C-alpha cells in the first residue's frame, strides 16, 4: 500500500535531514513576543505575531505525491471499513468453521482499515507537514522562594484560625473519632466467607463409600484390573457434580504386582496390590495427572513435583514437601472398592493450622 | 471557513469556559521524539482498546458459577456440565458475530499492554529518566505494573475453563501458605473452600470495575505529571537540562500519536485474526479432578510460576503450625524484592551520588555502566525464573531431562545475574572508550592515503556537531567528595563521616565508575558548580586530559588529542 513511505514506524527525525522550518527558541524570544507569552496579552490585529510554524512543506512536488498516497490509504481504509460491516451482515457464525471464516473476514477488514488510517496519517505527518524543531525553555519546577513563603503564611494563618493547633482536646478527639470508622470497612469484609474451622482436614470420603471411575461413574472391582498398569482417577460415588467435594476428594488408584508396594505405603489400606492416593498435589493443589508406568512416578503437571508411587507416594523431586496422603480402601460385600474411612491427614496444599 | 467554525464552536465554548489561553499553551506544548518514547504510548493505547473490547464482552459474558448443561453451537461439548461463565464464553466465541475477534483482541491487548509496560519501564530505568523530578511517576508506574498483572490474572480466570481454574487453584494454594492469616484470606476471597460459587463473580467485579478504575486514575495522574514536567529528551545538539526540543503537540504530536493508535489497533487486529489465543473450548470446562500437561499462564505470570517450580521442598512444622517456605517464599520474595528495590532505587541512587539536581536529558545506558549492569542483572534473574516457568516445554523441545532444567535454573538464578553484571559493565566501559576514541580521533572514513614517508594512514573526519553533542553528554553523575577528603580545617566532608558515610562513599565509587568524556557541553549550561565536585576519580580513568575539548567546541582535529586512548583503560573488552 505504501512501499515508498512509512514502513510502519513513526517519524524519527534523522539528524542529517536539515530542518526545513525555522528553529526558534521560545525561551529567549524577542521582547515583543515575550510580552505575549508571559504577560498574556494576545497579539492585536494591527501587528500580527510572527509565524512560528511554516505554512508549507519544503518540497511541494513531493508533497503532491504524498497527498495522493495519503488519500489512497484513506480510501483503502474506508473500503475495508465497509467490508467489515458487510462481513458482519453477510457471514453467519454458529459452527467452528463459520466462526473461523467470520473471524478471518472481520479481522482482516478491521486490520486493513486501521492500517490504512495509520499509514495515511504517518505519511501525512512526515511528508506533508512542514518539518520544525522548536526549542522551548523549561521553567524550574520548584516554586520561587517567595511563593513558598507566602503559601506557608497562608497555611499557618488558616491553621491558627481553625484553632486546630491551639486546642489539643479537639485534635485528639477528632482523631479518636475517625479511627474506628477507618477500621469499619475492614470489619465489614468479615462475611466474605466462613471461617475455615476444621473443614480443610476432612473430605467426603467415609467408611463404605464406593470409589467410582471419574467421567463414567462406574464402581470398580479389583478383578477389573487384568494386570498392573496405569493410573485411574476415582471419585466418591454420588459426588460427580459437587466440585467443592471433588476439589478435596479426587483420588487416584494404581495396581501393583505382588511385592512391589513397600513401606511407607500402608499395606492394610490396599486391596490386591491396588493403592489409593489423594490426587490433590501437596504443593499448591493441582490434580496430579501424569503417571510413568516404568518408573512408577506420579508427576504433577503444575510444578513437576514427583511422587514415588510404590513407596507411599513420597516426594522424590520438586517443590512439594509432603507425600500424597493414602486413602484406606477395601472391598464391600459386592466386591467393589470402597473407602475404609476418610484420609487420615489433611489432603492438598499446606496451611497454617495444619500442623 | 475554518475560521467561521472556530468562531462558532470555539466561541461558544470560550464564552462559557474561557479556554483560549490555556488551549493555546496546550497546543504549543513541545514533544521531543525518540522511538522508545512510543512504548508508554503503546501501553496507553492497549488500555483504551481493553476498555472498548472489554465493554463489548461484558454485554454477553455471564459471571456466574451456576452449573448448566451446554447445548450450544460447539457440538464437541454438547451435554457437558459447566459453569455459566464458561458457557457464555463459548457463546461469545461461537454465537456472537465478532465475539471471537473481540475476545482475541482483548486477550492480545492484555499481553501487549503488559509487554509494553515492562519495556517502557526498562527504557525509563536504563536511560535514568526516573531521576529527579520524575520519581513519583516512576512509583506510579510500578503500581500500574502490579495492577496490570492482577487485572490480567483475574481476566483470564473469568472464562472458568480448565486452564484458568488451575490458575485459581494455584492462587488459592499460595494464599493458604501465608503464615497466620493465609487460610482466612483464602476463605474470604473464595467465600469458603475452593472452588465455591463466588470467586468468578468476585473476580469479575474487580476485573471490570475496581482495578480498571484504579488503573485509569493512575494513568491520568501519570500523564498529568508527565505533561506538567514535560518529556525527557535524549542527548543531542542543543538539548540541555534547561530546555525541551521537539515539535508542538498541535498538529505534529497529535497526528503522530493518532497514527500510532491506529498502528497499535491494527497490530492487535492482525494478531487476533491470524494467531489464535486462549482457545478455551479446547481446554474444556473447569473440573478440580483433571489437569492437562504443558499448561502455561500468560507470559507476565511466568516468572512467578518459575519461582514456584525452582524452589526446594522446604516446610517446617512448629507447635502445630506449618511454615510452607516452599510456597510463600517463592511466591512473595523474588517479585517482592524486585518491585521494592525498583521503587526505592531512585532514592537510593540519589543518596549514593548526592545528586539533587533536576535531570531532563536522559543518559545513554553506556554512560551509567553500573546502573545498566544492575538492570541487566535483575533482567537476567527475572529471565531465568521466567524460562523455568516454561521448563517442561523447554525440556521437551531441547530434549533435556525435565529435572535437569530445574537444576540448571537453581544454579543459574544466582550465577547468571552476577555474570550479566560483570559482562554488561565491561561492555559499557568498552563502548564509552569507543566514544572517547571517536571524540578524540574522529570517525574513520575508510579512505587510506599514503604518506610521503611511504606509511599508510586512514583518513578520519571530525565527529559532527550532532554526534559530538550525543557522545559527549555528561557521562558521570557528580561525585561525593572523596571519602577521606577534608576541607582546609581538616573536617571531613559531610555525608562521608562515620561508618554509614564510608559505605556511602564506597557505593558511590562503584556507582559512578565511568570513562570520563571530554567536552560535556549541554551539561555545564544546565547546572551550577555542584556538578564538578568530582574529586575522587579512580586513577585508572584519569588519563583524559582535563582540558581536552573546551566546552562547546565542535572541532576535533583528526588524529589530535591523546595518542592512545587505550592508555585510559585497564582491560577494555573491545579495541
Ligand atoms: C488493563 C486492563 C485489562 C486487562 C489486562 C484484561 C485482561 C483480560 C484477559 C486476559 C481476559 C481473558 C480473555 C479470554 O481469553 O477470554 C479478560 C477477560 C475479560 N475482560 Fe478484561 N482486561 C482488562 C480490562 C477490562 C475491562 C476494562 C473490562 C470491562 C469493562 C474487561 C472485561 C472483561 C470480560 C467481560 C472478560 C471475560 C470475557 C471472556 O473471557 O470471554 N476487561 N480480560
Ligand atoms: S501443584 Fe503440584 S507441583 Fe505445584
Tab-separated table of N, CA and C and ligand atoms in Angstrom, chain B residues 47 50-51 54-55 57-58 61 89 92 103 106-107 110 113 151-152 155-156 158-159 204 207-208 212 215 278, ligand 1:
chain	number	residue	atom	x	y	z
B	47	UNK	N	-4.557	-0.041	26.674
B	47	UNK	CA	-5.546	0.105	27.741
B	47	UNK	C	-6.872	0.607	27.171
B	50	UNK	N	-8.471	-2.182	25.512
B	50	UNK	CA	-9.011	-3.107	26.515
B	50	UNK	C	-10.349	-2.607	27.053
B	51	UNK	N	-10.433	-1.298	27.273
B	51	UNK	CA	-11.708	-0.740	27.747
B	51	UNK	C	-12.814	-0.977	26.720
B	54	UNK	N	-13.374	-4.840	26.217
B	54	UNK	CA	-13.890	-5.391	27.467
B	54	UNK	C	-15.352	-5.026	27.680
B	55	UNK	N	-15.695	-3.779	27.343
B	55	UNK	CA	-17.090	-3.378	27.493
B	55	UNK	C	-17.984	-4.216	26.586
B	57	UNK	N	-17.410	-7.256	25.677
B	57	UNK	CA	-17.511	-8.598	26.266
B	57	UNK	C	-18.513	-8.636	27.425
B	58	UNK	N	-18.570	-7.538	28.194
B	58	UNK	CA	-19.498	-7.556	29.338
B	58	UNK	C	-20.951	-7.696	28.887
B	61	UNK	N	-20.997	-11.688	28.504
B	61	UNK	CA	-20.396	-12.606	29.469
B	61	UNK	C	-21.262	-12.706	30.719
B	89	UNK	N	-18.794	-17.842	27.652
B	89	UNK	CA	-17.583	-17.592	26.860
B	89	UNK	C	-17.644	-18.361	25.541
B	92	UNK	N	-19.942	-16.384	23.398
B	92	UNK	CA	-19.283	-15.222	22.782
B	92	UNK	C	-18.462	-15.673	21.581
B	103	UNK	N	-12.873	-11.125	21.723
B	103	UNK	CA	-12.206	-11.856	22.806
B	103	UNK	C	-10.717	-11.919	22.542
B	106	UNK	N	-9.056	-8.591	22.901
B	106	UNK	CA	-8.951	-8.278	24.331
B	106	UNK	C	-7.752	-8.998	24.943
B	107	UNK	N	-7.600	-10.258	24.601
B	107	UNK	CA	-6.508	-11.024	25.209
B	107	UNK	C	-5.149	-10.592	24.658
B	110	UNK	N	-4.218	-7.404	26.205
B	110	UNK	CA	-3.732	-7.559	27.576
B	110	UNK	C	-2.254	-7.943	27.568
B	113	UNK	N	-0.227	-4.993	26.350
B	113	UNK	CA	-0.256	-3.989	27.429
B	113	UNK	C	0.866	-4.275	28.424
B	151	UNK	N	-4.885	-7.520	37.163
B	151	UNK	CA	-6.014	-7.401	36.245
B	151	UNK	C	-5.982	-8.521	35.209
B	152	UNK	N	-4.794	-8.789	34.693
B	152	UNK	CA	-4.671	-9.850	33.700
B	152	UNK	C	-4.970	-11.215	34.303
B	155	UNK	N	-8.563	-11.480	34.780
B	155	UNK	CA	-9.248	-11.553	33.489
B	155	UNK	C	-9.207	-12.947	32.906
B	156	UNK	N	-8.025	-13.558	32.866
B	156	UNK	CA	-8.007	-14.861	32.218
B	156	UNK	C	-8.535	-15.957	33.130
B	158	UNK	N	-11.572	-15.518	34.344
B	158	UNK	CA	-13.029	-15.392	34.214
B	158	UNK	C	-13.689	-16.495	33.386
B	159	UNK	N	-13.117	-16.910	32.239
B	159	UNK	CA	-13.847	-17.891	31.427
B	159	UNK	C	-14.082	-19.224	32.141
B	204	UNK	N	-14.848	-10.906	38.704
B	204	UNK	CA	-15.439	-10.126	37.617
B	204	UNK	C	-15.549	-8.654	37.996
B	207	UNK	N	-12.365	-7.121	38.090
B	207	UNK	CA	-11.772	-7.003	36.752
B	207	UNK	C	-12.418	-5.907	35.915
B	208	UNK	N	-13.716	-5.735	36.019
B	208	UNK	CA	-14.351	-4.746	35.136
B	208	UNK	C	-14.558	-3.388	35.802
B	212	UNK	N	-9.748	-1.625	36.785
B	212	UNK	CA	-9.663	-0.666	35.679
B	212	UNK	C	-9.834	0.771	36.170
B	215	UNK	N	-6.567	1.774	37.601
B	215	UNK	CA	-5.584	1.952	36.532
B	215	UNK	C	-5.849	3.257	35.793
B	278	UNK	N	-5.813	-18.286	23.590
B	278	UNK	CA	-6.722	-18.814	24.601
B	278	UNK	C	-7.979	-19.472	24.021
C	1	LIG	C1	-5.691	-3.439	31.921
C	1	LIG	C2	-6.815	-3.880	31.664
C	1	LIG	C3	-7.283	-5.296	31.327
C	1	LIG	C4	-6.592	-6.468	31.185
C	1	LIG	C5	-5.090	-6.665	31.346
C	1	LIG	C6	-7.550	-7.502	30.872
C	1	LIG	C7	-7.257	-8.847	30.647
C	1	LIG	C8	-8.182	-9.841	30.370
C	1	LIG	C9	-7.899	-11.175	29.961
C	1	LIG	C10	-6.506	-11.736	29.761
C	1	LIG	C11	-9.077	-11.837	29.785
C	1	LIG	C12	-9.278	-13.271	29.297
C	1	LIG	C13	-9.777	-13.171	27.886
C	1	LIG	C14	-10.056	-14.505	27.247
C	1	LIG	O1	-9.142	-15.066	26.648
C	1	LIG	O2	-11.183	-14.972	27.297
C	1	LIG	C15	-10.122	-10.937	30.110
C	1	LIG	C16	-11.465	-11.258	30.069
C	1	LIG	C17	-12.479	-10.356	30.253
C	1	LIG	N1	-12.339	-8.979	30.411
C	1	LIG	FE1	-10.606	-7.977	30.603
C	1	LIG	N2	-8.801	-6.941	30.836
C	1	LIG	C18	-8.684	-5.603	31.108
C	1	LIG	C19	-9.699	-4.677	31.179
C	1	LIG	C20	-11.063	-4.998	31.070
C	1	LIG	C21	-12.137	-4.041	31.167
C	1	LIG	C22	-11.915	-2.563	31.421
C	1	LIG	C23	-13.316	-4.731	31.028
C	1	LIG	C24	-14.726	-4.235	31.053
C	1	LIG	C25	-15.170	-3.049	31.140
C	1	LIG	C26	-12.977	-6.106	30.823
C	1	LIG	C27	-13.903	-7.111	30.648
C	1	LIG	C28	-13.610	-8.452	30.501
C	1	LIG	C29	-14.579	-9.512	30.416
C	1	LIG	C30	-16.105	-9.352	30.472
C	1	LIG	C31	-13.872	-10.708	30.266
C	1	LIG	C32	-14.429	-12.134	30.171
C	1	LIG	C33	-14.897	-12.438	28.789
C	1	LIG	C34	-14.273	-13.682	28.231
C	1	LIG	O3	-13.378	-14.242	28.831
C	1	LIG	O4	-14.694	-14.060	27.159
C	1	LIG	N3	-11.613	-6.236	30.843
C	1	LIG	N4	-9.564	-9.698	30.449
